[in-house]
Tab-separated table of C-alpha atoms in Angstrom:
chain	number	residue	atom	x	y	z
A	1	ALA	CA	7.660	-16.240	-7.288
A	2	GLN	CA	7.377	-14.217	-4.133
A	3	LYS	CA	4.705	-11.604	-3.928
A	4	VAL	CA	2.960	-9.473	-1.312
A	5	THR	CA	-0.489	-8.111	-2.054
A	6	GLN	CA	-2.136	-5.304	-0.150
A	7	ALA	CA	-5.379	-4.969	-2.023
A	8	GLN	CA	-6.635	-1.987	-0.047
A	9	THR	CA	-5.090	1.108	-1.566
A	10	GLU	CA	-6.710	3.567	0.809
A	11	ILE	CA	-8.988	3.263	3.816
A	12	SER	CA	-10.773	6.058	5.660
A	13	VAL	CA	-12.260	5.576	9.099
A	14	VAL	CA	-13.602	7.805	11.807
A	15	GLU	CA	-11.663	8.011	15.024
A	16	LYS	CA	-12.347	5.186	17.506
A	17	GLU	CA	-13.409	2.774	14.772
A	18	ASP	CA	-11.550	-0.509	14.421
A	19	VAL	CA	-9.808	-1.110	11.104
A	20	THR	CA	-8.116	-4.143	9.554
A	21	LEU	CA	-5.393	-3.903	6.938
A	22	ASP	CA	-5.035	-6.975	4.753
A	23	CYS	CA	-1.819	-8.598	3.592
A	24	VAL	CA	-1.638	-11.715	1.417
A	25	TYR	CA	1.722	-13.225	0.511
A	26	GLU	CA	3.105	-15.846	-1.856
A	27	THR	CA	6.269	-17.834	-1.328
A	28	ARG	CA	7.458	-21.355	-2.050
A	29	ASP	CA	9.858	-21.354	0.873
A	30	THR	CA	8.906	-23.001	4.160
A	31	THR	CA	11.072	-20.588	6.130
A	32	TYR	CA	10.064	-16.979	5.759
A	33	TYR	CA	9.397	-13.841	7.747
A	34	LEU	CA	6.667	-11.262	7.533
A	35	PHE	CA	6.862	-7.649	8.630
A	36	TRP	CA	4.653	-4.625	9.040
A	37	TYR	CA	5.947	-1.061	8.817
A	38	LYS	CA	4.214	2.272	9.350
A	39	GLN	CA	5.188	5.303	7.277
A	40	PRO	CA	3.769	8.602	8.547
A	41	PRO	CA	3.957	11.723	6.363
A	42	SER	CA	7.384	12.554	7.807
A	43	GLY	CA	8.802	9.696	5.744
A	44	GLU	CA	10.417	7.302	8.207
A	45	LEU	CA	9.418	3.648	7.969
A	46	VAL	CA	8.723	2.531	11.514
A	47	PHE	CA	9.095	-1.176	12.240
A	48	LEU	CA	6.007	-2.619	13.920
A	49	ILE	CA	6.319	-6.399	13.964
A	50	ARG	CA	8.202	-9.406	12.627
A	51	ARG	CA	6.690	-12.887	12.468
A	52	ASN	CA	8.354	-16.096	11.296
A	53	SER	CA	6.634	-18.860	9.395
A	54	PHE	CA	6.803	-21.311	12.283
A	55	ASP	CA	4.996	-19.113	14.763
A	56	GLU	CA	1.301	-18.770	14.044
A	57	GLN	CA	0.401	-17.224	17.359
A	58	ASN	CA	-1.480	-14.017	17.051
A	59	GLU	CA	0.162	-10.984	18.572
A	60	ILE	CA	-1.292	-8.048	20.446
A	61	SER	CA	0.542	-4.872	21.318
A	62	GLY	CA	-1.641	-2.209	22.833
A	63	ARG	CA	-4.216	-1.207	20.228
A	64	TYR	CA	-2.426	-3.213	17.524
A	65	SER	CA	-2.988	-6.875	16.786
A	66	TRP	CA	-1.834	-9.208	14.058
A	67	ASN	CA	-3.514	-12.333	12.726
A	68	PHE	CA	-1.180	-14.737	10.913
A	69	GLN	CA	-2.890	-17.572	9.021
A	70	LYS	CA	-0.686	-19.866	6.951
A	71	SER	CA	-3.737	-21.660	5.549
A	72	THR	CA	-4.774	-18.510	3.725
A	73	SER	CA	-1.276	-16.989	3.387
A	74	SER	CA	-2.416	-13.888	5.181
A	75	PHE	CA	-0.917	-11.644	7.834
A	76	ASN	CA	-3.552	-9.064	8.666
A	77	PHE	CA	-3.143	-6.071	10.942
A	78	THR	CA	-5.932	-4.633	13.090
A	79	ILE	CA	-5.946	-1.298	14.845
A	80	THR	CA	-8.505	-1.078	17.613
A	81	ALA	CA	-10.061	2.266	18.528
A	82	SER	CA	-8.151	4.099	15.817
A	83	GLN	CA	-6.682	7.530	16.461
A	84	VAL	CA	-5.721	10.395	14.166
A	85	VAL	CA	-2.047	9.609	14.859
A	86	ASP	CA	-2.558	6.245	13.186
A	87	SER	CA	-2.936	8.023	9.854
A	88	ALA	CA	-0.071	6.746	7.710
A	89	VAL	CA	0.844	4.366	4.938
A	90	TYR	CA	1.286	0.817	6.167
A	91	PHE	CA	3.526	-1.654	4.337
A	92	CYS	CA	3.574	-5.411	4.662
A	93	ALA	CA	6.816	-7.126	3.624
A	94	LEU	CA	8.156	-10.649	3.105
A	95	SER	CA	11.675	-11.995	3.563
A	96	ASP	CA	12.431	-15.580	2.564
A	97	ILE	CA	15.271	-17.897	1.627
A	98	THR	CA	14.827	-17.114	-2.068
A	99	SER	CA	15.044	-13.370	-1.596
A	100	GLY	CA	18.065	-13.796	0.640
A	101	THR	CA	19.537	-12.036	3.622
A	102	TYR	CA	19.006	-8.466	2.525
A	103	LYS	CA	15.924	-8.202	0.366
A	104	TYR	CA	12.369	-7.562	1.364
A	105	ILE	CA	9.440	-8.027	-0.954
A	106	PHE	CA	7.172	-5.093	-0.134
A	107	GLY	CA	3.479	-4.787	-0.764
A	108	THR	CA	2.229	-1.626	-2.422
A	109	GLY	CA	1.040	-0.204	0.887
A	110	THR	CA	-2.303	0.825	2.340
A	111	ARG	CA	-2.922	4.471	3.113
A	112	LEU	CA	-4.987	4.817	6.280
A	113	LYS	CA	-6.773	8.069	7.022
A	114	VAL	CA	-8.302	8.425	10.459
A	115	LEU	CA	-10.728	11.327	10.611
A	116	ALA	CA	-11.421	13.221	13.829
B	1	ASP	CA	13.394	8.282	18.179
B	2	THR	CA	15.018	6.551	15.274
B	3	GLU	CA	18.511	5.197	15.778
B	4	VAL	CA	19.303	5.701	12.119
B	5	THR	CA	19.885	9.380	11.426
B	6	GLN	CA	20.037	10.952	8.007
B	7	THR	CA	21.159	14.361	6.823
B	8	PRO	CA	20.046	16.521	5.231
B	9	LYS	CA	16.296	16.040	5.593
B	10	HIS	CA	15.639	18.099	2.484
B	11	LEU	CA	17.927	18.759	-0.469
B	12	VAL	CA	17.333	20.694	-3.665
B	13	MET	CA	20.042	20.371	-6.270
B	14	GLY	CA	20.616	21.292	-9.872
B	15	MET	CA	21.414	18.732	-12.511
B	16	THR	CA	25.066	19.780	-12.603
B	17	ASN	CA	25.593	19.802	-8.837
B	18	LYS	CA	27.463	17.328	-6.684
B	19	LYS	CA	25.980	16.615	-3.289
B	20	SER	CA	25.983	13.865	-0.689
B	21	LEU	CA	23.451	12.231	1.586
B	22	LYS	CA	24.744	11.024	4.935
B	23	CYS	CA	23.568	8.327	7.290
B	24	GLU	CA	24.682	7.123	10.699
B	25	GLN	CA	23.473	4.254	12.846
B	26	HIS	CA	24.234	3.532	16.490
B	27	MET	CA	22.872	0.022	16.851
B	28	GLY	CA	26.061	-1.885	16.112
B	29	HIS	CA	24.564	-3.241	12.912
B	30	ARG	CA	26.899	-4.520	10.221
B	31	ALA	CA	24.572	-4.220	7.219
B	32	MET	CA	23.531	-0.841	5.839
B	33	TYR	CA	21.189	-0.023	2.992
B	34	TRP	CA	20.091	2.713	0.638
B	35	TYR	CA	16.541	2.672	-0.639
B	36	LYS	CA	14.767	4.999	-3.055
B	37	GLN	CA	11.067	5.686	-2.698
B	38	LYS	CA	8.889	7.490	-5.209
B	39	ALA	CA	5.500	8.894	-4.256
B	40	LYS	CA	2.823	6.293	-3.574
B	41	LYS	CA	5.249	3.419	-4.145
B	42	PRO	CA	7.045	1.043	-1.793
B	43	PRO	CA	10.772	1.528	-1.168
B	44	GLU	CA	13.132	0.109	-3.786
B	45	LEU	CA	16.492	-1.306	-2.759
B	46	MET	CA	19.512	0.423	-4.277
B	47	PHE	CA	22.615	-0.751	-2.394
B	48	VAL	CA	23.585	-2.970	0.521
B	49	TYR	CA	26.836	-2.867	2.438
B	50	SER	CA	27.816	-5.825	4.570
B	51	TYR	CA	30.745	-5.385	6.930
B	52	GLU	CA	31.672	-2.210	5.038
B	53	LYS	CA	31.863	-3.963	1.685
B	54	LEU	CA	29.390	-3.421	-1.131
B	55	SER	CA	27.274	-6.557	-1.241
B	56	ILE	CA	24.396	-5.596	-3.506
B	57	ASN	CA	24.058	-3.000	-6.261
B	58	GLU	CA	20.629	-3.215	-7.836
B	59	SER	CA	21.849	-1.941	-11.225
B	60	VAL	CA	21.783	1.631	-9.999
B	61	PRO	CA	23.057	4.292	-12.452
B	62	SER	CA	26.611	5.451	-11.795
B	63	ARG	CA	25.434	8.976	-10.997
B	64	PHE	CA	24.667	7.457	-7.569
B	65	SER	CA	27.849	6.451	-5.766
B	66	PRO	CA	27.682	4.836	-2.319
B	67	GLU	CA	30.431	4.880	0.256
B	68	CYS	CA	30.767	3.176	3.620
B	69	PRO	CA	33.622	4.815	5.572
B	70	ASN	CA	33.066	2.616	8.631
B	71	SER	CA	30.493	0.307	10.140
B	72	SER	CA	28.370	3.179	11.453
B	73	LEU	CA	28.423	5.542	8.477
B	74	LEU	CA	26.971	5.373	4.996
B	75	ASN	CA	27.068	8.058	2.331
B	76	LEU	CA	25.397	8.420	-1.032
B	77	HIS	CA	27.218	10.716	-3.438
B	78	LEU	CA	25.062	12.340	-6.083
B	79	HIS	CA	26.308	13.773	-9.364
B	80	ALA	CA	24.604	14.839	-12.585
B	81	LEU	CA	21.188	13.705	-11.440
B	82	GLN	CA	18.030	13.941	-13.483
B	83	PRO	CA	14.668	15.373	-12.393
B	84	GLU	CA	13.259	11.836	-12.321
B	85	ASP	CA	15.720	11.059	-9.525
B	86	SER	CA	13.671	13.272	-7.223
B	87	ALA	CA	12.455	10.988	-4.449
B	88	LEU	CA	12.722	10.090	-0.786
B	89	TYR	CA	16.038	8.372	-0.081
B	90	LEU	CA	15.971	6.092	2.914
B	91	CYS	CA	18.962	4.758	4.765
B	92	ALA	CA	18.552	1.628	6.844
B	93	SER	CA	20.516	-0.897	8.837
B	94	SER	CA	20.200	-4.421	10.175
B	95	GLN	CA	22.157	-7.108	11.907
B	96	ASP	CA	23.927	-9.246	9.374
B	97	ARG	CA	22.869	-12.767	10.241
B	98	THR	CA	22.884	-15.099	7.266
B	99	GLY	CA	19.470	-15.917	5.882
B	100	PRO	CA	16.110	-14.163	5.898
B	101	GLY	CA	14.501	-12.466	8.835
B	102	ASN	CA	16.908	-9.649	9.590
B	103	THR	CA	14.796	-6.742	10.751
B	104	ILE	CA	15.631	-3.611	8.801
B	105	TYR	CA	15.483	-0.313	10.686
B	106	PHE	CA	14.985	2.804	8.623
B	107	GLY	CA	15.943	6.415	9.062
B	108	GLU	CA	13.656	9.363	8.492
B	109	GLY	CA	14.818	9.788	4.933
B	110	SER	CA	16.191	12.599	2.827
B	111	TRP	CA	13.755	14.295	0.489
B	112	LEU	CA	15.636	15.052	-2.724
B	113	THR	CA	14.438	17.413	-5.440
B	114	VAL	CA	16.430	17.735	-8.660
B	115	VAL	CA	15.738	20.907	-10.629
């Protein structure tokens, strides 16, 4: 069965520290996609990245970077030099053939607090 | 700024009221979604419309009634709700390519309180 695990419920860091949010997934499909979303207190889920199962290249976008490792079924997210504006809940999600066109399997989210 | 807009942002309604949540997207997407999110939980899928037809209903109680007037608009009609229905309701949209991997874009949500 598909599953996404975000074991870190809440993380607190001081501004300018680096922080890594973990995401471990389970799927039997060979074709699947992984996503990260940010949800600030305002409520909107903001799309950050999509990665497919055939592309294991790491991705960097400004202070954000993602490390996809199929060998460990992980898709971890690192924020470098964190800022107060990074404070939010971050969700990792999985979409695969089994779940179909419209369904995401969400993790339970990690609440990140960046302290000034 | 989000390209999926939702109104109202906040709604307080009594258990006997009838109200509606509205959503509009301007990305030319042909799939639209309603999600419900309780505090400290991930979003839960309620309904999916594909090309203006209801494609998925996740066994949602009939007091929630979706409507898709056209490819850009999505409504959620609310009637006789219970206090436990208080939650953040998120509208979303995506392209409608067959198979996994469609990126879902969310609106800012409507915070609903049932009193």
